[in-house]
Amino acid sequence: MPTYPHNTKCSELGCKEPRSKINSFCLKHGGKNNMEARQTDSIYQTPAWRTVRQRQLSIQPLCQACLTRGKVEQAQHVDHVFPWKAIGKHAFLNNIFQSLCHADHSHKTKLERQGKYTHYTQEGEKEYTQADYPFLMHQNEGF
């Protein structure tokens, strides 16, 4: 019976550390252990998040990234412009949200690993860094 190779090393370019059991990265590059994954995932099951998600998708049911390219695609994900795991737990509900399709959400998540936070607007893409979070949250209070 044929077998396939098992990738046991981190997916970060040049890293030789063993990958975590939950995803393809080592703990240094964003890998998780079972307990961390369960705690992180449970926050997405709260009534507060369900309300935020429902509100965002009713306001913007189309993928904002696709719209910037002139394409119409239904959104499946509500994205935090500033990844709350990098900012802190307070940024889970205190953030700028955008509706994205699966492909664009995956692409944006990949960019976040490089420290680039993309906000898709009617004017086009805006790039932010973690340092922009306090300024934009103060400017957009009640957002």
mmCIF file of N, CA and C in Angstrom:
data_model
loop_
_atom_site.group_PDB
_atom_site.id
_atom_site.type_symbol
_atom_site.label_atom_id
_atom_site.label_comp_id
_atom_site.label_asym_id
_atom_site.label_seq_id
_atom_site.Cartn_x
_atom_site.Cartn_y
_atom_site.Cartn_z
ATOM 1 N N MET A 1 0.845 -1.181 0.000
ATOM 2 C CA MET A 1 0.000 0.000 0.000
ATOM 3 C C MET A 1 0.887 1.241 0.000
ATOM 4 N N PRO A 2 0.575 2.226 -0.867
ATOM 5 C CA PRO A 2 1.401 3.437 -0.915
ATOM 6 C C PRO A 2 1.296 4.249 0.364
ATOM 7 N N THR A 3 2.342 4.927 0.675
ATOM 8 C CA THR A 3 2.343 5.827 1.835
ATOM 9 C C THR A 3 2.709 7.223 1.347
ATOM 10 N N TYR A 4 2.431 8.208 2.157
ATOM 11 C CA TYR A 4 2.785 9.575 1.826
ATOM 12 C C TYR A 4 3.736 10.109 2.889
ATOM 13 N N PRO A 5 4.589 11.032 2.518
ATOM 14 C CA PRO A 5 5.539 11.559 3.508
ATOM 15 C C PRO A 5 4.812 12.403 4.553
ATOM 16 N N HIS A 6 5.228 12.281 5.762
ATOM 17 C CA HIS A 6 4.656 13.077 6.842
ATOM 18 C C HIS A 6 5.540 14.290 7.070
ATOM 19 N N ASN A 7 4.943 15.469 6.997
ATOM 20 C CA ASN A 7 5.686 16.693 7.228
ATOM 21 C C ASN A 7 5.756 16.915 8.727
ATOM 22 N N THR A 8 6.924 16.757 9.274
ATOM 23 C CA THR A 8 7.083 16.889 10.718
ATOM 24 C C THR A 8 7.777 18.183 11.116
ATOM 25 N N LYS A 9 8.225 18.978 10.127
ATOM 26 C CA LYS A 9 8.941 20.222 10.413
ATOM 27 C C LYS A 9 8.029 21.433 10.203
ATOM 28 N N CYS A 10 8.356 22.526 10.840
ATOM 29 C CA CYS A 10 7.617 23.795 10.737
ATOM 30 C C CYS A 10 7.563 24.269 9.292
ATOM 31 N N SER A 11 6.432 24.872 8.906
ATOM 32 C CA SER A 11 6.259 25.371 7.539
ATOM 33 C C SER A 11 6.905 26.737 7.298
ATOM 34 N N GLU A 12 7.391 27.387 8.337
ATOM 35 C CA GLU A 12 8.073 28.674 8.171
ATOM 36 C C GLU A 12 9.382 28.445 7.420
ATOM 37 N N LEU A 13 9.612 29.236 6.400
ATOM 38 C CA LEU A 13 10.786 29.077 5.555
ATOM 39 C C LEU A 13 12.064 29.079 6.380
ATOM 40 N N GLY A 14 12.850 28.024 6.257
ATOM 41 C CA GLY A 14 14.134 27.925 6.938
ATOM 42 C C GLY A 14 14.076 27.374 8.349
ATOM 43 N N CYS A 15 12.890 27.190 8.913
ATOM 44 C CA CYS A 15 12.774 26.699 10.286
ATOM 45 C C CYS A 15 12.842 25.171 10.296
ATOM 46 N N LYS A 16 13.623 24.627 11.190
ATOM 47 C CA LYS A 16 13.797 23.172 11.287
ATOM 48 C C LYS A 16 13.130 22.591 12.538
ATOM 49 N N GLU A 17 12.419 23.429 13.284
ATOM 50 C CA GLU A 17 11.762 22.979 14.511
ATOM 51 C C GLU A 17 10.595 22.047 14.179
ATOM 52 N N PRO A 18 10.236 21.150 15.090
ATOM 53 C CA PRO A 18 9.082 20.282 14.831
ATOM 54 C C PRO A 18 7.785 21.082 14.850
ATOM 55 N N ARG A 19 6.854 20.724 13.982
ATOM 56 C CA ARG A 19 5.568 21.407 13.896
ATOM 57 C C ARG A 19 4.675 21.001 15.058
ATOM 58 N N SER A 20 3.676 21.834 15.331
ATOM 59 C CA SER A 20 2.715 21.494 16.379
ATOM 60 C C SER A 20 1.730 20.463 15.836
ATOM 61 N N LYS A 21 0.953 19.882 16.715
ATOM 62 C CA LYS A 21 -0.016 18.873 16.284
ATOM 63 C C LYS A 21 -1.282 19.491 15.717
ATOM 64 N N ILE A 22 -1.512 20.779 15.959
ATOM 65 C CA ILE A 22 -2.735 21.445 15.533
ATOM 66 C C ILE A 22 -2.612 22.066 14.146
ATOM 67 N N ASN A 23 -1.455 22.654 13.828
ATOM 68 C CA ASN A 23 -1.260 23.233 12.502
ATOM 69 C C ASN A 23 0.165 22.957 12.033
ATOM 70 N N SER A 24 0.563 23.556 10.937
ATOM 71 C CA SER A 24 1.853 23.195 10.333
ATOM 72 C C SER A 24 3.033 24.066 10.783
ATOM 73 N N PHE A 25 2.877 24.822 11.859
ATOM 74 C CA PHE A 25 3.949 25.676 12.344
ATOM 75 C C PHE A 25 4.421 25.225 13.715
ATOM 76 N N CYS A 26 5.666 25.547 14.051
ATOM 77 C CA CYS A 26 6.169 25.285 15.397
ATOM 78 C C CYS A 26 5.562 26.317 16.351
ATOM 79 N N LEU A 27 5.744 26.128 17.647
ATOM 80 C CA LEU A 27 5.162 27.056 18.621
ATOM 81 C C LEU A 27 5.711 28.475 18.450
ATOM 82 N N LYS A 28 6.954 28.617 18.036
ATOM 83 C CA LYS A 28 7.563 29.939 17.824
ATOM 84 C C LYS A 28 6.904 30.693 16.666
ATOM 85 N N HIS A 29 6.455 29.979 15.641
ATOM 86 C CA HIS A 29 5.893 30.604 14.444
ATOM 87 C C HIS A 29 4.378 30.495 14.351
ATOM 88 N N GLY A 30 3.705 30.372 15.470
ATOM 89 C CA GLY A 30 2.241 30.394 15.451
ATOM 90 C C GLY A 30 1.580 29.051 15.623
ATOM 91 N N GLY A 31 2.348 28.028 15.907
ATOM 92 C CA GLY A 31 1.761 26.720 16.182
ATOM 93 C C GLY A 31 1.028 26.749 17.517
ATOM 94 N N LYS A 32 0.126 25.820 17.709
ATOM 95 C CA LYS A 32 -0.662 25.773 18.941
ATOM 96 C C LYS A 32 -0.623 24.376 19.522
ATOM 97 N N ASN A 33 -0.795 24.318 20.825
ATOM 98 C CA ASN A 33 -1.014 23.008 21.422
ATOM 99 C C ASN A 33 -2.525 22.833 21.606
ATOM 100 N N ASN A 34 -2.964 21.669 21.992
ATOM 101 C CA ASN A 34 -4.396 21.367 22.082
ATOM 102 C C ASN A 34 -5.150 22.316 23.010
ATOM 103 N N MET A 35 -4.594 22.635 24.167
ATOM 104 C CA MET A 35 -5.274 23.490 25.137
ATOM 105 C C MET A 35 -5.437 24.904 24.584
ATOM 106 N N GLU A 36 -4.390 25.459 23.979
ATOM 107 C CA GLU A 36 -4.475 26.802 23.391
ATOM 108 C C GLU A 36 -5.533 26.847 22.295
ATOM 109 N N ALA A 37 -5.570 25.832 21.472
ATOM 110 C CA ALA A 37 -6.527 25.798 20.359
ATOM 111 C C ALA A 37 -7.958 25.776 20.884
ATOM 112 N N ARG A 38 -8.228 24.988 21.907
ATOM 113 C CA ARG A 38 -9.580 24.926 22.466
ATOM 114 C C ARG A 38 -9.995 26.249 23.080
ATOM 115 N N GLN A 39 -9.078 26.898 23.809
ATOM 116 C CA GLN A 39 -9.397 28.187 24.423
ATOM 117 C C GLN A 39 -9.635 29.264 23.367
ATOM 118 N N THR A 40 -8.810 29.285 22.339
ATOM 119 C CA THR A 40 -8.953 30.269 21.268
ATOM 120 C C THR A 40 -10.258 30.069 20.517
ATOM 121 N N ASP A 41 -10.558 28.842 20.172
ATOM 122 C CA ASP A 41 -11.762 28.559 19.396
ATOM 123 C C ASP A 41 -13.044 28.836 20.175
ATOM 124 N N SER A 42 -13.018 28.678 21.482
ATOM 125 C CA SER A 42 -14.236 28.859 22.276
ATOM 126 C C SER A 42 -14.728 30.306 22.273
ATOM 127 N N ILE A 43 -13.851 31.273 22.082
ATOM 128 C CA ILE A 43 -14.264 32.678 22.076
ATOM 129 C C ILE A 43 -15.161 32.982 20.877
ATOM 130 N N TYR A 44 -15.027 32.196 19.813
ATOM 131 C CA TYR A 44 -15.868 32.383 18.630
ATOM 132 C C TYR A 44 -17.268 31.802 18.815
ATOM 133 N N GLN A 45 -17.520 31.158 19.936
ATOM 134 C CA GLN A 45 -18.840 30.592 20.215
ATOM 135 C C GLN A 45 -19.661 31.459 21.165
ATOM 136 N N THR A 46 -19.136 32.614 21.557
ATOM 137 C CA THR A 46 -19.829 33.466 22.521
ATOM 138 C C THR A 46 -20.963 34.247 21.854
ATOM 139 N N PRO A 47 -22.002 34.587 22.616
ATOM 140 C CA PRO A 47 -23.096 35.402 22.067
ATOM 141 C C PRO A 47 -22.609 36.755 21.535
ATOM 142 N N ALA A 48 -21.617 37.344 22.192
ATOM 143 C CA ALA A 48 -21.106 38.643 21.748
ATOM 144 C C ALA A 48 -20.511 38.534 20.345
ATOM 145 N N TRP A 49 -19.715 37.476 20.088
ATOM 146 C CA TRP A 49 -19.136 37.315 18.756
ATOM 147 C C TRP A 49 -20.220 37.018 17.722
ATOM 148 N N ARG A 50 -21.181 36.183 18.065
ATOM 149 C CA ARG A 50 -22.257 35.869 17.116
ATOM 150 C C ARG A 50 -23.013 37.141 16.722
ATOM 151 N N THR A 51 -23.199 38.051 17.670
ATOM 152 C CA THR A 51 -23.870 39.321 17.386
ATOM 153 C C THR A 51 -23.029 40.188 16.454
ATOM 154 N N VAL A 52 -21.724 40.299 16.746
ATOM 155 C CA VAL A 52 -20.820 41.090 15.904
ATOM 156 C C VAL A 52 -20.796 40.512 14.495
ATOM 157 N N ARG A 53 -20.671 39.200 14.399
ATOM 158 C CA ARG A 53 -20.595 38.538 13.094
ATOM 159 C C ARG A 53 -21.881 38.755 12.288
ATOM 160 N N GLN A 54 -23.016 38.553 12.930
ATOM 161 C CA GLN A 54 -24.301 38.721 12.241
ATOM 162 C C GLN A 54 -24.476 40.179 11.782
ATOM 163 N N ARG A 55 -24.109 41.110 12.620
ATOM 164 C CA ARG A 55 -24.228 42.531 12.275
ATOM 165 C C ARG A 55 -23.346 42.868 11.074
ATOM 166 N N GLN A 56 -22.075 42.428 11.121
ATOM 167 C CA GLN A 56 -21.140 42.738 10.036
ATOM 168 C C GLN A 56 -21.602 42.139 8.708
ATOM 169 N N LEU A 57 -22.049 40.886 8.715
ATOM 170 C CA LEU A 57 -22.478 40.254 7.466
ATOM 171 C C LEU A 57 -23.790 40.830 6.944
ATOM 172 N N SER A 58 -24.617 41.396 7.835
ATOM 173 C CA SER A 58 -25.840 42.037 7.343
ATOM 174 C C SER A 58 -25.532 43.416 6.750
ATOM 175 N N ILE A 59 -24.545 44.103 7.305
ATOM 176 C CA ILE A 59 -24.120 45.400 6.765
ATOM 177 C C ILE A 59 -23.372 45.209 5.444
ATOM 178 N N GLN A 60 -22.483 44.226 5.393
ATOM 179 C CA GLN A 60 -21.661 43.987 4.204
ATOM 180 C C GLN A 60 -21.656 42.486 3.884
ATOM 181 N N PRO A 61 -22.636 42.000 3.126
ATOM 182 C CA PRO A 61 -22.703 40.563 2.813
ATOM 183 C C PRO A 61 -21.721 40.123 1.732
ATOM 184 N N LEU A 62 -21.065 41.077 1.059
ATOM 185 C CA LEU A 62 -20.124 40.740 -0.004
ATOM 186 C C LEU A 62 -18.690 40.899 0.478
ATOM 187 N N CYS A 63 -17.800 40.151 -0.127
ATOM 188 C CA CYS A 63 -16.383 40.215 0.219
ATOM 189 C C CYS A 63 -15.820 41.584 -0.161
ATOM 190 N N GLN A 64 -15.286 42.283 0.830
ATOM 191 C CA GLN A 64 -14.756 43.623 0.587
ATOM 192 C C GLN A 64 -13.495 43.590 -0.273
ATOM 193 N N ALA A 65 -12.690 42.556 -0.148
ATOM 194 C CA ALA A 65 -11.479 42.448 -0.965
ATOM 195 C C ALA A 65 -11.840 42.233 -2.427
ATOM 196 N N CYS A 66 -12.808 41.370 -2.681
ATOM 197 C CA CYS A 66 -13.249 41.127 -4.060
ATOM 198 C C CYS A 66 -13.823 42.402 -4.676
ATOM 199 N N LEU A 67 -14.582 43.147 -3.900
ATOM 200 C CA LEU A 67 -15.173 44.387 -4.407
ATOM 201 C C LEU A 67 -14.105 45.393 -4.833
ATOM 202 N N THR A 68 -12.962 45.420 -4.131
ATOM 203 C CA THR A 68 -11.888 46.341 -4.518
ATOM 204 C C THR A 68 -11.309 45.970 -5.876
ATOM 205 N N ARG A 69 -11.478 44.702 -6.282
ATOM 206 C CA ARG A 69 -10.994 44.236 -7.587
ATOM 207 C C ARG A 69 -12.109 44.198 -8.630
ATOM 208 N N GLY A 70 -13.302 44.696 -8.280
ATOM 209 C CA GLY A 70 -14.421 44.719 -9.214
ATOM 210 C C GLY A 70 -15.127 43.384 -9.362
ATOM 211 N N LYS A 71 -14.953 42.508 -8.402
ATOM 212 C CA LYS A 71 -15.559 41.172 -8.440
ATOM 213 C C LYS A 71 -16.626 41.089 -7.355
ATOM 214 N N VAL A 72 -17.704 40.373 -7.615
ATOM 215 C CA VAL A 72 -18.765 40.204 -6.626
ATOM 216 C C VAL A 72 -18.705 38.772 -6.102
ATOM 217 N N GLU A 73 -18.463 38.638 -4.805
ATOM 218 C CA GLU A 73 -18.351 37.326 -4.159
ATOM 219 C C GLU A 73 -18.986 37.426 -2.773
ATOM 220 N N GLN A 74 -19.738 36.407 -2.391
ATOM 221 C CA GLN A 74 -20.361 36.402 -1.071
ATOM 222 C C GLN A 74 -19.302 36.195 0.008
ATOM 223 N N ALA A 75 -19.442 36.914 1.106
ATOM 224 C CA ALA A 75 -18.511 36.787 2.234
ATOM 225 C C ALA A 75 -18.942 35.632 3.130
ATOM 226 N N GLN A 76 -17.979 34.876 3.612
ATOM 227 C CA GLN A 76 -18.240 33.822 4.593
ATOM 228 C C GLN A 76 -17.585 34.114 5.942
ATOM 229 N N HIS A 77 -16.614 35.011 5.955
ATOM 230 C CA HIS A 77 -15.845 35.275 7.172
ATOM 231 C C HIS A 77 -15.977 36.732 7.592
ATOM 232 N N VAL A 78 -15.982 36.951 8.894
ATOM 233 C CA VAL A 78 -15.858 38.301 9.440
ATOM 234 C C VAL A 78 -14.446 38.371 10.008
ATOM 235 N N ASP A 79 -13.668 39.268 9.455
ATOM 236 C CA ASP A 79 -12.250 39.366 9.760
ATOM 237 C C ASP A 79 -11.967 40.532 10.692
ATOM 238 N N HIS A 80 -11.053 40.313 11.626
ATOM 239 C CA HIS A 80 -10.512 41.382 12.456
ATOM 240 C C HIS A 80 -9.388 42.031 11.655
ATOM 241 N N VAL A 81 -9.479 43.310 11.338
ATOM 242 C CA VAL A 81 -8.405 43.977 10.595
ATOM 243 C C VAL A 81 -7.101 43.842 11.374
ATOM 244 N N PHE A 82 -7.153 44.052 12.684
ATOM 245 C CA PHE A 82 -5.996 43.849 13.547
ATOM 246 C C PHE A 82 -6.178 42.523 14.263
ATOM 247 N N PRO A 83 -5.327 41.530 13.998
ATOM 248 C CA PRO A 83 -5.520 40.223 14.615
ATOM 249 C C PRO A 83 -5.446 40.321 16.133
ATOM 250 N N TRP A 84 -6.530 39.959 16.768
ATOM 251 C CA TRP A 84 -6.632 40.135 18.214
ATOM 252 C C TRP A 84 -5.602 39.303 18.970
ATOM 253 N N LYS A 85 -5.152 38.213 18.425
ATOM 254 C CA LYS A 85 -4.149 37.395 19.120
ATOM 255 C C LYS A 85 -2.821 38.135 19.225
ATOM 256 N N ALA A 86 -2.527 39.004 18.260
ATOM 257 C CA ALA A 86 -1.291 39.782 18.292
ATOM 258 C C ALA A 86 -1.432 41.013 19.186
ATOM 259 N N ILE A 87 -2.640 41.583 19.264
ATOM 260 C CA ILE A 87 -2.881 42.807 20.023
ATOM 261 C C ILE A 87 -3.174 42.486 21.491
ATOM 262 N N GLY A 88 -4.051 41.530 21.705
ATOM 263 C CA GLY A 88 -4.498 41.165 23.047
ATOM 264 C C GLY A 88 -5.979 40.828 23.012
ATOM 265 N N LYS A 89 -6.449 40.149 24.038
ATOM 266 C CA LYS A 89 -7.834 39.675 24.060
ATOM 267 C C LYS A 89 -8.852 40.818 23.982
ATOM 268 N N HIS A 90 -8.495 41.999 24.488
ATOM 269 C CA HIS A 90 -9.410 43.149 24.423
ATOM 270 C C HIS A 90 -9.734 43.533 22.986
ATOM 271 N N ALA A 91 -8.853 43.189 22.047
ATOM 272 C CA ALA A 91 -9.061 43.548 20.639
ATOM 273 C C ALA A 91 -10.009 42.575 19.925
ATOM 274 N N PHE A 92 -10.494 41.558 20.639
ATOM 275 C CA PHE A 92 -11.405 40.615 19.988
ATOM 276 C C PHE A 92 -12.702 41.314 19.584
ATOM 277 N N LEU A 93 -13.259 42.129 20.473
ATOM 278 C CA LEU A 93 -14.496 42.846 20.159
ATOM 279 C C LEU A 93 -14.263 44.327 19.872
ATOM 280 N N ASN A 94 -13.109 44.857 20.250
ATOM 281 C CA ASN A 94 -12.769 46.254 20.006
ATOM 282 C C ASN A 94 -11.803 46.308 18.822
ATOM 283 N N ASN A 95 -12.357 46.297 17.618
ATOM 284 C CA ASN A 95 -11.551 46.155 16.417
ATOM 285 C C ASN A 95 -12.299 46.758 15.235
ATOM 286 N N ILE A 96 -11.671 46.767 14.096
ATOM 287 C CA ILE A 96 -12.335 47.110 12.841
ATOM 288 C C ILE A 96 -12.607 45.781 12.151
ATOM 289 N N PHE A 97 -13.854 45.565 11.734
ATOM 290 C CA PHE A 97 -14.235 44.302 11.125
ATOM 291 C C PHE A 97 -14.487 44.494 9.635
ATOM 292 N N GLN A 98 -14.241 43.431 8.868
ATOM 293 C CA GLN A 98 -14.522 43.448 7.444
ATOM 294 C C GLN A 98 -15.001 42.068 7.016
ATOM 295 N N SER A 99 -15.878 42.041 6.028
ATOM 296 C CA SER A 99 -16.422 40.801 5.492
ATOM 297 C C SER A 99 -15.524 40.319 4.357
ATOM 298 N N LEU A 100 -15.129 39.040 4.417
ATOM 299 C CA LEU A 100 -14.242 38.483 3.402
ATOM 300 C C LEU A 100 -14.705 37.093 2.964
ATOM 301 N N CYS A 101 -14.379 36.732 1.721
ATOM 302 C CA CYS A 101 -14.609 35.362 1.255
ATOM 303 C C CYS A 101 -13.489 34.487 1.834
ATOM 304 N N HIS A 102 -13.630 33.186 1.688
ATOM 305 C CA HIS A 102 -12.652 32.269 2.270
ATOM 306 C C HIS A 102 -11.246 32.489 1.700
ATOM 307 N N ALA A 103 -11.141 32.633 0.385
ATOM 308 C CA ALA A 103 -9.824 32.785 -0.241
ATOM 309 C C ALA A 103 -9.114 34.055 0.231
ATOM 310 N N ASP A 104 -9.829 35.164 0.296
ATOM 311 C CA ASP A 104 -9.204 36.417 0.733
ATOM 312 C C ASP A 104 -8.892 36.407 2.224
ATOM 313 N N HIS A 105 -9.718 35.748 3.010
ATOM 314 C CA HIS A 105 -9.437 35.639 4.445
ATOM 315 C C HIS A 105 -8.155 34.835 4.658
ATOM 316 N N SER A 106 -7.986 33.758 3.905
ATOM 317 C CA SER A 106 -6.768 32.951 4.010
ATOM 318 C C SER A 106 -5.542 33.751 3.580
ATOM 319 N N HIS A 107 -5.673 34.504 2.496
ATOM 320 C CA HIS A 107 -4.565 35.328 2.005
ATOM 321 C C HIS A 107 -4.192 36.398 3.035
ATOM 322 N N LYS A 108 -5.185 37.037 3.623
ATOM 323 C CA LYS A 108 -4.926 38.084 4.612
ATOM 324 C C LYS A 108 -4.249 37.496 5.851
ATOM 325 N N THR A 109 -4.678 36.318 6.264
ATOM 326 C CA THR A 109 -4.067 35.658 7.421
ATOM 327 C C THR A 109 -2.590 35.372 7.157
ATOM 328 N N LYS A 110 -2.261 34.996 5.945
ATOM 329 C CA LYS A 110 -0.867 34.749 5.560
ATOM 330 C C LYS A 110 -0.050 36.036 5.672
ATOM 331 N N LEU A 111 -0.623 37.164 5.232
ATOM 332 C CA LEU A 111 0.069 38.450 5.329
ATOM 333 C C LEU A 111 0.268 38.874 6.781
ATOM 334 N N GLU A 112 -0.685 38.511 7.643
ATOM 335 C CA GLU A 112 -0.582 38.882 9.058
ATOM 336 C C GLU A 112 0.634 38.254 9.715
ATOM 337 N N ARG A 113 1.034 37.085 9.252
ATOM 338 C CA ARG A 113 2.229 36.437 9.799
ATOM 339 C C ARG A 113 3.483 37.243 9.495
ATOM 340 N N GLN A 114 3.400 38.122 8.490
ATOM 341 C CA GLN A 114 4.517 38.998 8.130
ATOM 342 C C GLN A 114 4.368 40.379 8.780
ATOM 343 N N GLY A 115 3.345 40.547 9.616
ATOM 344 C CA GLY A 115 3.123 41.820 10.301
ATOM 345 C C GLY A 115 2.373 42.841 9.469
ATOM 346 N N LYS A 116 1.739 42.405 8.361
ATOM 347 C CA LYS A 116 0.981 43.317 7.502
ATOM 348 C C LYS A 116 -0.508 43.099 7.736
ATOM 349 N N TYR A 117 -1.196 44.155 8.131
ATOM 350 C CA TYR A 117 -2.625 44.084 8.409
ATOM 351 C C TYR A 117 -3.358 44.886 7.339
ATOM 352 N N THR A 118 -4.142 44.196 6.532
ATOM 353 C CA THR A 118 -4.784 44.816 5.385
ATOM 354 C C THR A 118 -6.246 45.116 5.656
ATOM 355 N N HIS A 119 -6.639 46.349 5.356
ATOM 356 C CA HIS A 119 -8.030 46.760 5.453
ATOM 357 C C HIS A 119 -8.496 47.092 4.041
ATOM 358 N N TYR A 120 -9.507 46.372 3.577
ATOM 359 C CA TYR A 120 -10.038 46.589 2.235
ATOM 360 C C TYR A 120 -11.168 47.613 2.329
ATOM 361 N N THR A 121 -11.014 48.722 1.601
ATOM 362 C CA THR A 121 -11.998 49.799 1.638
ATOM 363 C C THR A 121 -12.447 50.124 0.218
ATOM 364 N N GLN A 122 -13.412 51.014 0.101
ATOM 365 C CA GLN A 122 -13.875 51.436 -1.219
ATOM 366 C C GLN A 122 -12.763 52.147 -1.997
ATOM 367 N N GLU A 123 -11.837 52.757 -1.277
ATOM 368 C CA GLU A 123 -10.718 53.450 -1.924
ATOM 369 C C GLU A 123 -9.593 52.496 -2.299
ATOM 370 N N GLY A 124 -9.658 51.252 -1.860
ATOM 371 C CA GLY A 124 -8.608 50.263 -2.132
ATOM 372 C C GLY A 124 -8.078 49.658 -0.845
ATOM 373 N N GLU A 125 -6.926 49.041 -0.940
ATOM 374 C CA GLU A 125 -6.314 48.390 0.213
ATOM 375 C C GLU A 125 -5.522 49.392 1.043
ATOM 376 N N LYS A 126 -5.659 49.293 2.360
ATOM 377 C CA LYS A 126 -4.854 50.094 3.277
ATOM 378 C C LYS A 126 -4.042 49.120 4.124
ATOM 379 N N GLU A 127 -2.749 49.362 4.209
ATOM 380 C CA GLU A 127 -1.855 48.517 4.998
ATOM 381 C C GLU A 127 -1.600 49.164 6.356
ATOM 382 N N TYR A 128 -1.730 48.368 7.392
ATOM 383 C CA TYR A 128 -1.455 48.832 8.747
ATOM 384 C C TYR A 128 -0.440 47.914 9.406
ATOM 385 N N THR A 129 0.082 48.371 10.525
ATOM 386 C CA THR A 129 0.934 47.544 11.373
ATOM 387 C C THR A 129 0.314 47.538 12.761
ATOM 388 N N GLN A 130 0.876 46.745 13.624
ATOM 389 C CA GLN A 130 0.362 46.650 14.984
ATOM 390 C C GLN A 130 0.407 48.014 15.685
ATOM 391 N N ALA A 131 1.357 48.841 15.347
ATOM 392 C CA ALA A 131 1.500 50.168 15.967
ATOM 393 C C ALA A 131 0.335 51.089 15.626
ATOM 394 N N ASP A 132 -0.393 50.823 14.540
ATOM 395 C CA ASP A 132 -1.525 51.657 14.144
ATOM 396 C C ASP A 132 -2.782 51.393 14.966
ATOM 397 N N TYR A 133 -2.839 50.269 15.668
ATOM 398 C CA TYR A 133 -4.056 49.881 16.380
ATOM 399 C C TYR A 133 -4.543 50.930 17.375
ATOM 400 N N PRO A 134 -3.722 51.403 18.325
ATOM 401 C CA PRO A 134 -4.244 52.373 19.308
ATOM 402 C C PRO A 134 -4.779 53.646 18.657
ATOM 403 N N PHE A 135 -4.075 54.156 17.668
ATOM 404 C CA PHE A 135 -4.491 55.387 16.998
ATOM 405 C C PHE A 135 -5.838 55.196 16.299
ATOM 406 N N LEU A 136 -5.976 54.127 15.539
ATOM 407 C CA LEU A 136 -7.214 53.900 14.786
ATOM 408 C C LEU A 136 -8.386 53.575 15.707
ATOM 409 N N MET A 137 -8.143 52.883 16.796
ATOM 410 C CA MET A 137 -9.228 52.565 17.721
ATOM 411 C C MET A 137 -9.701 53.831 18.422
ATOM 412 N N HIS A 138 -8.778 54.721 18.741
ATOM 413 C CA HIS A 138 -9.165 55.993 19.360
ATOM 414 C C HIS A 138 -9.948 56.842 18.351
ATOM 415 N N GLN A 139 -9.499 56.845 17.102
ATOM 416 C CA GLN A 139 -10.137 57.629 16.045
ATOM 417 C C GLN A 139 -11.531 57.084 15.705
ATOM 418 N N ASN A 140 -11.705 55.772 15.779
ATOM 419 C CA ASN A 140 -12.963 55.126 15.380
ATOM 420 C C ASN A 140 -13.761 54.603 16.588
ATOM 421 N N GLU A 141 -13.710 55.290 17.708
ATOM 422 C CA GLU A 141 -14.458 54.814 18.883
ATOM 423 C C GLU A 141 -15.917 54.637 18.533
ATOM 424 N N GLY A 142 -16.448 53.507 18.982
ATOM 425 C CA GLY A 142 -17.840 53.184 18.683
ATOM 426 C C GLY A 142 -17.970 52.428 17.375
ATOM 427 N N PHE A 143 -16.855 52.122 16.734
ATOM 428 C CA PHE A 143 -16.856 51.411 15.456
ATOM 429 C C PHE A 143 -17.216 49.960 15.683
#
